[in-house]
PDB file of C-alpha atoms in Angstrom:
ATOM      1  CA  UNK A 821       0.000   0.000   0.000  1.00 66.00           C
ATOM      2  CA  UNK A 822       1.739   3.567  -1.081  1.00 72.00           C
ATOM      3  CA  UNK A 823       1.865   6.336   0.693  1.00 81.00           C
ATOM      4  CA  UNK A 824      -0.523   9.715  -0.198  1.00 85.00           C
ATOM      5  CA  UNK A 825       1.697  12.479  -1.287  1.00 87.00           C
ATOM      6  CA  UNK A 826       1.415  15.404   1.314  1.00 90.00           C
ATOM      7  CA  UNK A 827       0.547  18.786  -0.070  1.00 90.00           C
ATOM      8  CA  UNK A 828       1.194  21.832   1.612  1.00 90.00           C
ATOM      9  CA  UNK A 829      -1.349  24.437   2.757  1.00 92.00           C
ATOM     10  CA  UNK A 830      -1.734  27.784   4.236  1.00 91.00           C
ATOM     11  CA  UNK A 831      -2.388  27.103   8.011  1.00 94.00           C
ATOM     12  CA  UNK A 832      -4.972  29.853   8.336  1.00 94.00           C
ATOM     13  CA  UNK A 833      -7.011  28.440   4.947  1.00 93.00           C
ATOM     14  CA  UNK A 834      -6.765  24.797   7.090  1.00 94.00           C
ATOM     15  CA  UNK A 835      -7.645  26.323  10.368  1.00 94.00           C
ATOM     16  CA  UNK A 836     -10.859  28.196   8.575  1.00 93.00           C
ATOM     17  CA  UNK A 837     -11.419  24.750   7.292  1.00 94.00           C
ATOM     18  CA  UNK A 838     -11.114  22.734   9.856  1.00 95.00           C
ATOM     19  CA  UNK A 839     -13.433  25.248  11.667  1.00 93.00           C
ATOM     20  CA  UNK A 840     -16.181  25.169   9.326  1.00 92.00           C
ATOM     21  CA  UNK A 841     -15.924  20.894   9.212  1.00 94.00           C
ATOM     22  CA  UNK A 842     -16.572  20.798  12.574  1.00 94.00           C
ATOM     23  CA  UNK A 843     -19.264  22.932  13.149  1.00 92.00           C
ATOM     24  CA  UNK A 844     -20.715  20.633  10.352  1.00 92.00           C
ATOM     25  CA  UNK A 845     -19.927  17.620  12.194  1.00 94.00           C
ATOM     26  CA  UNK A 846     -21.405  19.315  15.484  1.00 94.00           C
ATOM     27  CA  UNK A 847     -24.692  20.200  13.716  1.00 93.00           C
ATOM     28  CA  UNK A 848     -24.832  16.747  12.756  1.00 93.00           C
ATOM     29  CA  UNK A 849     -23.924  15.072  16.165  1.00 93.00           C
ATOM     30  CA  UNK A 850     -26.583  17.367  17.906  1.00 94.00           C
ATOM     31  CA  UNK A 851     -29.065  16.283  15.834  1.00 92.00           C
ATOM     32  CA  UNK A 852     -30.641  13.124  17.933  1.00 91.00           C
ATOM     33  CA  UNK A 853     -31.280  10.870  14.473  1.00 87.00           C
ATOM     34  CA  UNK A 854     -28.259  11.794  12.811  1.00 90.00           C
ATOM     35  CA  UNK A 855     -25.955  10.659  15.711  1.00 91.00           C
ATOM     36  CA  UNK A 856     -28.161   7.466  16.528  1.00 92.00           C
ATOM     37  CA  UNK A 857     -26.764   6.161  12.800  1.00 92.00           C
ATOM     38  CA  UNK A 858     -23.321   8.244  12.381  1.00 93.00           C
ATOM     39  CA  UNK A 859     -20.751   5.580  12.499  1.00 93.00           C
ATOM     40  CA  UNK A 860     -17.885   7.491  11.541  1.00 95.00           C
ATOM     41  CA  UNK A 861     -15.837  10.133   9.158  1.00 96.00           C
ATOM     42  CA  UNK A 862     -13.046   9.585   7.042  1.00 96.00           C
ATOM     43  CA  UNK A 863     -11.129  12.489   5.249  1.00 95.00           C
ATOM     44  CA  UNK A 864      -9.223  12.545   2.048  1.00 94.00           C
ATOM     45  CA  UNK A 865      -7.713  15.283  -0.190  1.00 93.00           C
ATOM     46  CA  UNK A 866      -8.076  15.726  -3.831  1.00 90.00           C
ATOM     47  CA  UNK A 867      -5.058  17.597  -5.486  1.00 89.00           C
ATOM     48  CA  UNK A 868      -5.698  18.164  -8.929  1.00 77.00           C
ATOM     49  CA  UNK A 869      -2.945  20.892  -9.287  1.00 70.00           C
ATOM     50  CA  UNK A 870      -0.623  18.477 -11.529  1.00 65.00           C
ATOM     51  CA  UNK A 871      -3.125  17.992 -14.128  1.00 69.00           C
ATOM     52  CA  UNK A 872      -5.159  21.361 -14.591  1.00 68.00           C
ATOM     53  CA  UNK A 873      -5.484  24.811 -12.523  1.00 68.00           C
ATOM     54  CA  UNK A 874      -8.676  23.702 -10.221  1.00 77.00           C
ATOM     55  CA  UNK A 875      -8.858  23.919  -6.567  1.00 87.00           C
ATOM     56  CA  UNK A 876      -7.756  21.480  -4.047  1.00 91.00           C
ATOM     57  CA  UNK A 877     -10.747  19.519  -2.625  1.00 93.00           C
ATOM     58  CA  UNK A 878     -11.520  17.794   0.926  1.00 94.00           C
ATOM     59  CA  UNK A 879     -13.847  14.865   0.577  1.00 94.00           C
ATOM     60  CA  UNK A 880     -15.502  13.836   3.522  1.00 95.00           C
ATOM     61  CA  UNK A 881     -16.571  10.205   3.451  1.00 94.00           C
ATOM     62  CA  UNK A 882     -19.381   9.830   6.333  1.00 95.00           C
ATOM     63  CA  UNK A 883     -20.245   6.393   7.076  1.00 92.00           C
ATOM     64  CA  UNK A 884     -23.424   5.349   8.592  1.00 92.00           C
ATOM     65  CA  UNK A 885     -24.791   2.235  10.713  1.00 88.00           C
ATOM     66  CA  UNK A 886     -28.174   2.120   9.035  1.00 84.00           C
ATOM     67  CA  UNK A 887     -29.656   2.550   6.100  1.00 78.00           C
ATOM     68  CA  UNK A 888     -31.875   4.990   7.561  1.00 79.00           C
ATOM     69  CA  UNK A 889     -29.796   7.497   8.123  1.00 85.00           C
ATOM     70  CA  UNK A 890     -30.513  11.485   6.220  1.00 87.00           C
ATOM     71  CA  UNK A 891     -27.577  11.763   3.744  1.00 90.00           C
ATOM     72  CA  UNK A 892     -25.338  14.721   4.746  1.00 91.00           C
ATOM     73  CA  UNK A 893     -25.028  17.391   2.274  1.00 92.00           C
ATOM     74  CA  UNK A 894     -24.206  20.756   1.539  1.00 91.00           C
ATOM     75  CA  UNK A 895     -26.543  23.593   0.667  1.00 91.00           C
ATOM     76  CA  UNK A 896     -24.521  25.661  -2.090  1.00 92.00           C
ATOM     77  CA  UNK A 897     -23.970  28.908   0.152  1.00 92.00           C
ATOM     78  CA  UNK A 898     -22.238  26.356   2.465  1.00 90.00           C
ATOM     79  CA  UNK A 899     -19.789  25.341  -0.753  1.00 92.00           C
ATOM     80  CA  UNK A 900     -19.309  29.136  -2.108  1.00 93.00           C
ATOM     81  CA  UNK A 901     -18.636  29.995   2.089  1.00 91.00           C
ATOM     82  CA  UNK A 902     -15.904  27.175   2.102  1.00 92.00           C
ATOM     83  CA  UNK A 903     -14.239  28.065  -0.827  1.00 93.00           C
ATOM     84  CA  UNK A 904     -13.891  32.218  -0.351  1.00 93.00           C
ATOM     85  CA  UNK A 905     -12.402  31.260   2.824  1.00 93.00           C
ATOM     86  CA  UNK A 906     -10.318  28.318   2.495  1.00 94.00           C
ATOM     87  CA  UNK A 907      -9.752  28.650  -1.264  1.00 92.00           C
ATOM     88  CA  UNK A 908     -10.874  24.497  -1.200  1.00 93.00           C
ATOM     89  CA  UNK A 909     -13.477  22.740  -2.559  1.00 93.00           C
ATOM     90  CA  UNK A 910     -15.216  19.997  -0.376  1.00 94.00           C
ATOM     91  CA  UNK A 911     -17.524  17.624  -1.268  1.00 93.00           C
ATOM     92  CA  UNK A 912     -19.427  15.240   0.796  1.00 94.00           C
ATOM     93  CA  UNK A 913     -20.367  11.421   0.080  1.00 92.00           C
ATOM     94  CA  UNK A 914     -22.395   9.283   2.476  1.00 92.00           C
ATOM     95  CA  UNK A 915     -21.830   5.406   2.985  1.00 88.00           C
ATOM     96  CA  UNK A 916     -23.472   2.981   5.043  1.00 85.00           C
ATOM     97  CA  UNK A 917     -21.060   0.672   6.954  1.00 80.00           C
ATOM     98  CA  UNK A 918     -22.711  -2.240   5.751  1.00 74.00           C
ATOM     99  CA  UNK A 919     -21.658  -1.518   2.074  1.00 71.00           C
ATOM    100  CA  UNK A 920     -17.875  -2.766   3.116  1.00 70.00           C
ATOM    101  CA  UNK A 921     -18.867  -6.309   4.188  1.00 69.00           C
ATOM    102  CA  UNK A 922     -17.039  -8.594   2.491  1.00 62.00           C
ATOM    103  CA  UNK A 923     -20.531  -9.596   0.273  1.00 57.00           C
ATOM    104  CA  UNK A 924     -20.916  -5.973  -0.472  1.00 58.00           C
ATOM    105  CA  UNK A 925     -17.556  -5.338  -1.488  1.00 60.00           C
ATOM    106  CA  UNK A 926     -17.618  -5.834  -5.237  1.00 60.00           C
ATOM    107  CA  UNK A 927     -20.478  -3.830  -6.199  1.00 58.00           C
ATOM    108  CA  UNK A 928     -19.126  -1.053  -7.744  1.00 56.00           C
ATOM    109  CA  UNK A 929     -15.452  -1.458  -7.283  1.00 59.00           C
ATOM    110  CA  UNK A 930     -13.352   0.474  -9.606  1.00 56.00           C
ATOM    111  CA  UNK A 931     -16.340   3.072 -10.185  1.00 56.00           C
ATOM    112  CA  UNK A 932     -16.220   5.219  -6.653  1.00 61.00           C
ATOM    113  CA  UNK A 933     -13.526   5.227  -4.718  1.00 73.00           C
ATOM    114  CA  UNK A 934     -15.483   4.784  -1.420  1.00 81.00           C
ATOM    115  CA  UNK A 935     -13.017   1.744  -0.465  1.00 84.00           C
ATOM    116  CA  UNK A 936      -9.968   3.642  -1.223  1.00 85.00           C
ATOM    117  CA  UNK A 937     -11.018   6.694   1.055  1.00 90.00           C
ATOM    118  CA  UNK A 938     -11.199   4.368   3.675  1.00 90.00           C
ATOM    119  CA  UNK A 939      -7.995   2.678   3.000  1.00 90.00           C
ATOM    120  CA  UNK A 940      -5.697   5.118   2.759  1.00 90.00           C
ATOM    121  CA  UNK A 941      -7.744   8.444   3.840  1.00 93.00           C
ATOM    122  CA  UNK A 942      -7.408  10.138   7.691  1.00 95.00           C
ATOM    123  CA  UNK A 943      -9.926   8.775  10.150  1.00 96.00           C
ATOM    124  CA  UNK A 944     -11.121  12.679  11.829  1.00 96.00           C
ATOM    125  CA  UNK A 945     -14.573  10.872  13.604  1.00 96.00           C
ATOM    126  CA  UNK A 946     -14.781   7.287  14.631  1.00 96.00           C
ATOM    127  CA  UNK A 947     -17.836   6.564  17.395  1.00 95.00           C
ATOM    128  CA  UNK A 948     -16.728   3.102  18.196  1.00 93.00           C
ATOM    129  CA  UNK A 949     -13.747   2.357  16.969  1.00 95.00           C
ATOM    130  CA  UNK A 950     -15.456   0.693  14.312  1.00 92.00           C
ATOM    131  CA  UNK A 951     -13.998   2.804  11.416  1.00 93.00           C
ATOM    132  CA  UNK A 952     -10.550   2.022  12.590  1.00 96.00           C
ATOM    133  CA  UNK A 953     -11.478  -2.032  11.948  1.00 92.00           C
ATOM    134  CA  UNK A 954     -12.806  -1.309   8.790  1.00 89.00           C
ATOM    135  CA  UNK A 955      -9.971   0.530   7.513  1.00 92.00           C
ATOM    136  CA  UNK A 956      -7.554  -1.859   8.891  1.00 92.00           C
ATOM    137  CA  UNK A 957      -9.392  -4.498   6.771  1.00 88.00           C
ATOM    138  CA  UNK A 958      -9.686  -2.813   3.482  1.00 86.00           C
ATOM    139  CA  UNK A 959      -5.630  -2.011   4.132  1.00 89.00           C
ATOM    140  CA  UNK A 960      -5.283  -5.683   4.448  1.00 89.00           C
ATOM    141  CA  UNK A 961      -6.756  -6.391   1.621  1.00 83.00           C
ATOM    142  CA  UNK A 962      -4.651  -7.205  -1.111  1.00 83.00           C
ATOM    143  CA  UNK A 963      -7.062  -6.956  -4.254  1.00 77.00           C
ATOM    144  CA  UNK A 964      -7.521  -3.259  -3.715  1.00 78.00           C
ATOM    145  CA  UNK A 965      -3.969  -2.548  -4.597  1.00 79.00           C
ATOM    146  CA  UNK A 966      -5.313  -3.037  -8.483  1.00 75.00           C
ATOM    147  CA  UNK A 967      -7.545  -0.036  -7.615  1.00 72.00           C
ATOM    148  CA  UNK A 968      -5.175   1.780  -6.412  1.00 71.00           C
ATOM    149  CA  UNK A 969      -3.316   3.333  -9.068  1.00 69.00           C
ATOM    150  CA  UNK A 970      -6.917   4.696 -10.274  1.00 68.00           C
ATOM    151  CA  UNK A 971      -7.529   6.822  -7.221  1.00 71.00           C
ATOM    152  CA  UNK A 972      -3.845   8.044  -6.156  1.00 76.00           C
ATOM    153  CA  UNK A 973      -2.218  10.082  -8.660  1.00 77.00           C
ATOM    154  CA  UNK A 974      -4.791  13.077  -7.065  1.00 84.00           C
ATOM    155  CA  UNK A 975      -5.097  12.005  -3.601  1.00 88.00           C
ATOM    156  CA  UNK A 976      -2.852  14.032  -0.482  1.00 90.00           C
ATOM    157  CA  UNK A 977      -2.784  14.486   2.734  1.00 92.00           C
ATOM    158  CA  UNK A 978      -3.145  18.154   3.407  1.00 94.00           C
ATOM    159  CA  UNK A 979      -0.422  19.667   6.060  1.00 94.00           C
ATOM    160  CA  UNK A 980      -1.296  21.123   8.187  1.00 94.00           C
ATOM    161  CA  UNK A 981      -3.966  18.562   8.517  1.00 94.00           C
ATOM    162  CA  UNK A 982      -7.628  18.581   8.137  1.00 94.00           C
ATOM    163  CA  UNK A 983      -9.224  17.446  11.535  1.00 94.00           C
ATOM    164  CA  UNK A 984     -12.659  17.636  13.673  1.00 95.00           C
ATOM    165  CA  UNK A 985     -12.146  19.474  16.701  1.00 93.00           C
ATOM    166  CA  UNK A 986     -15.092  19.126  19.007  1.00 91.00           C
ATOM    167  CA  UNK A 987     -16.782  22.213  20.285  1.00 87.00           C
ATOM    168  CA  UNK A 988     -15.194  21.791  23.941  1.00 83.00           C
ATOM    169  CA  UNK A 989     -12.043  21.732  22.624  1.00 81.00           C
ATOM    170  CA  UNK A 990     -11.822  24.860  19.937  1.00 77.00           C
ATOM    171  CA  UNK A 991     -10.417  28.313  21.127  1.00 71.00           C
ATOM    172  CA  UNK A 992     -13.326  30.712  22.037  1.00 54.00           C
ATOM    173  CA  UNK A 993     -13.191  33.625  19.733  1.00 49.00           C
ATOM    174  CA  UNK A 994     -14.856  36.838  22.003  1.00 38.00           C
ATOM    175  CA  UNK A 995     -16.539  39.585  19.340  1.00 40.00           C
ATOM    176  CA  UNK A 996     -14.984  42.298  21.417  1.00 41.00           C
ATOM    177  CA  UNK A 997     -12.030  40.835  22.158  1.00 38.00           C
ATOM    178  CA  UNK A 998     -10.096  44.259  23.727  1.00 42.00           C
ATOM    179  CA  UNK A 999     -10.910  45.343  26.883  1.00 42.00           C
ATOM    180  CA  UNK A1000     -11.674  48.440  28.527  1.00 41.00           C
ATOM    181  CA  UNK A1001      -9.346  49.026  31.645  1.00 43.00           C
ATOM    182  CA  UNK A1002     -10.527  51.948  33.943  1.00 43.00           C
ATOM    183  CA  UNK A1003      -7.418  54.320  34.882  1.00 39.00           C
ATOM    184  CA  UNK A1004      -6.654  55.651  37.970  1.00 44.00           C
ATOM    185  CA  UNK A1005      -6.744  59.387  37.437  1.00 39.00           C
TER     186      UNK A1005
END
């Protein structure tokens, strides 16, 4: 299994981004239904640069433990938001855990590179440790090396890296941030 190339970033366009990911994730986590099926979320980056001019891109690979579950998606003034500030793209697919049983496998192999996400992309939400076992699997799995030459030549790792950072653990950003300190006159 190769490596993902690592591409290089502005930190402030990642931190924006990572910002804006999790308050996604949050919404989605604080939304009773939504949580009930949300197994996990796996994170890849699309680097296009080599081939043509267009932005880099974060997929976000949500996988779900029920077929039940709302797909997660993005209105467009949530894409054109993204991209003025991060100068990304992001795009959003959502799987159902069950898909990567060993029967489901095959179904549309070499089509969608759901299995390669998994495989080589960055675990940033994993409820159970579920996500972890899965991707351990596919990584073990020796037929998806013939796939792999499809998805890679694009694929990266951004650095700094894209990550969820739950809400108790972000820095609290104050409107007013200066203070008014009385003198002693």
């Amino acid at each position: 299994m190769e490596e993902l190339r690592t591409v290089y970033r502005n930190e402030k366009s990642i931190e924006r981004m990572n910002e804006l990911i999790s308050n996604k994730i949050d919404e989605i986590l604080s939304d009773n239904h939504q949580n009930k099926f949300l197994e996990g979320i796996v994170y890849m980056g699309r680097d296009f640069s080599q081939i043509d001019s267009s932005k880099p891109e974060v997929e976000l690979l949500f996988i779900y433990n029920d077929k039940n579950f709302d797909p997660v998606e993005l209105t467009k003034p949530e894409i054109m938001e993204i991209l003025s500030q991060t100068g990304m793209n992001i795009s959003i697919m959502n799987k159902p855990d069950w898909y990567y049983s060993l029967e489901g496998r095959f179904q549309d192999r070499g089509e969608h590179p759901w299995e390669f996400i998994v495989r080589q992309g960055t675990i940033i939400y994993d409820k159970t440790g579920k996500i972890k076992e899965l991707q351990t699997d596919l990584q073990n799995d020796l037929t998806l090396d013939n796939y792999t030459l499809f998805f890679s030549n694009d694929s990266c790792k951004f650095e700094p890296s894209i990550e969820y950072i739950p809400k108790q653990y972000r820095k609290v950003k104050t409107l007013n941030s200066t203070k008014k300190v009385a003198s002693a006159s």
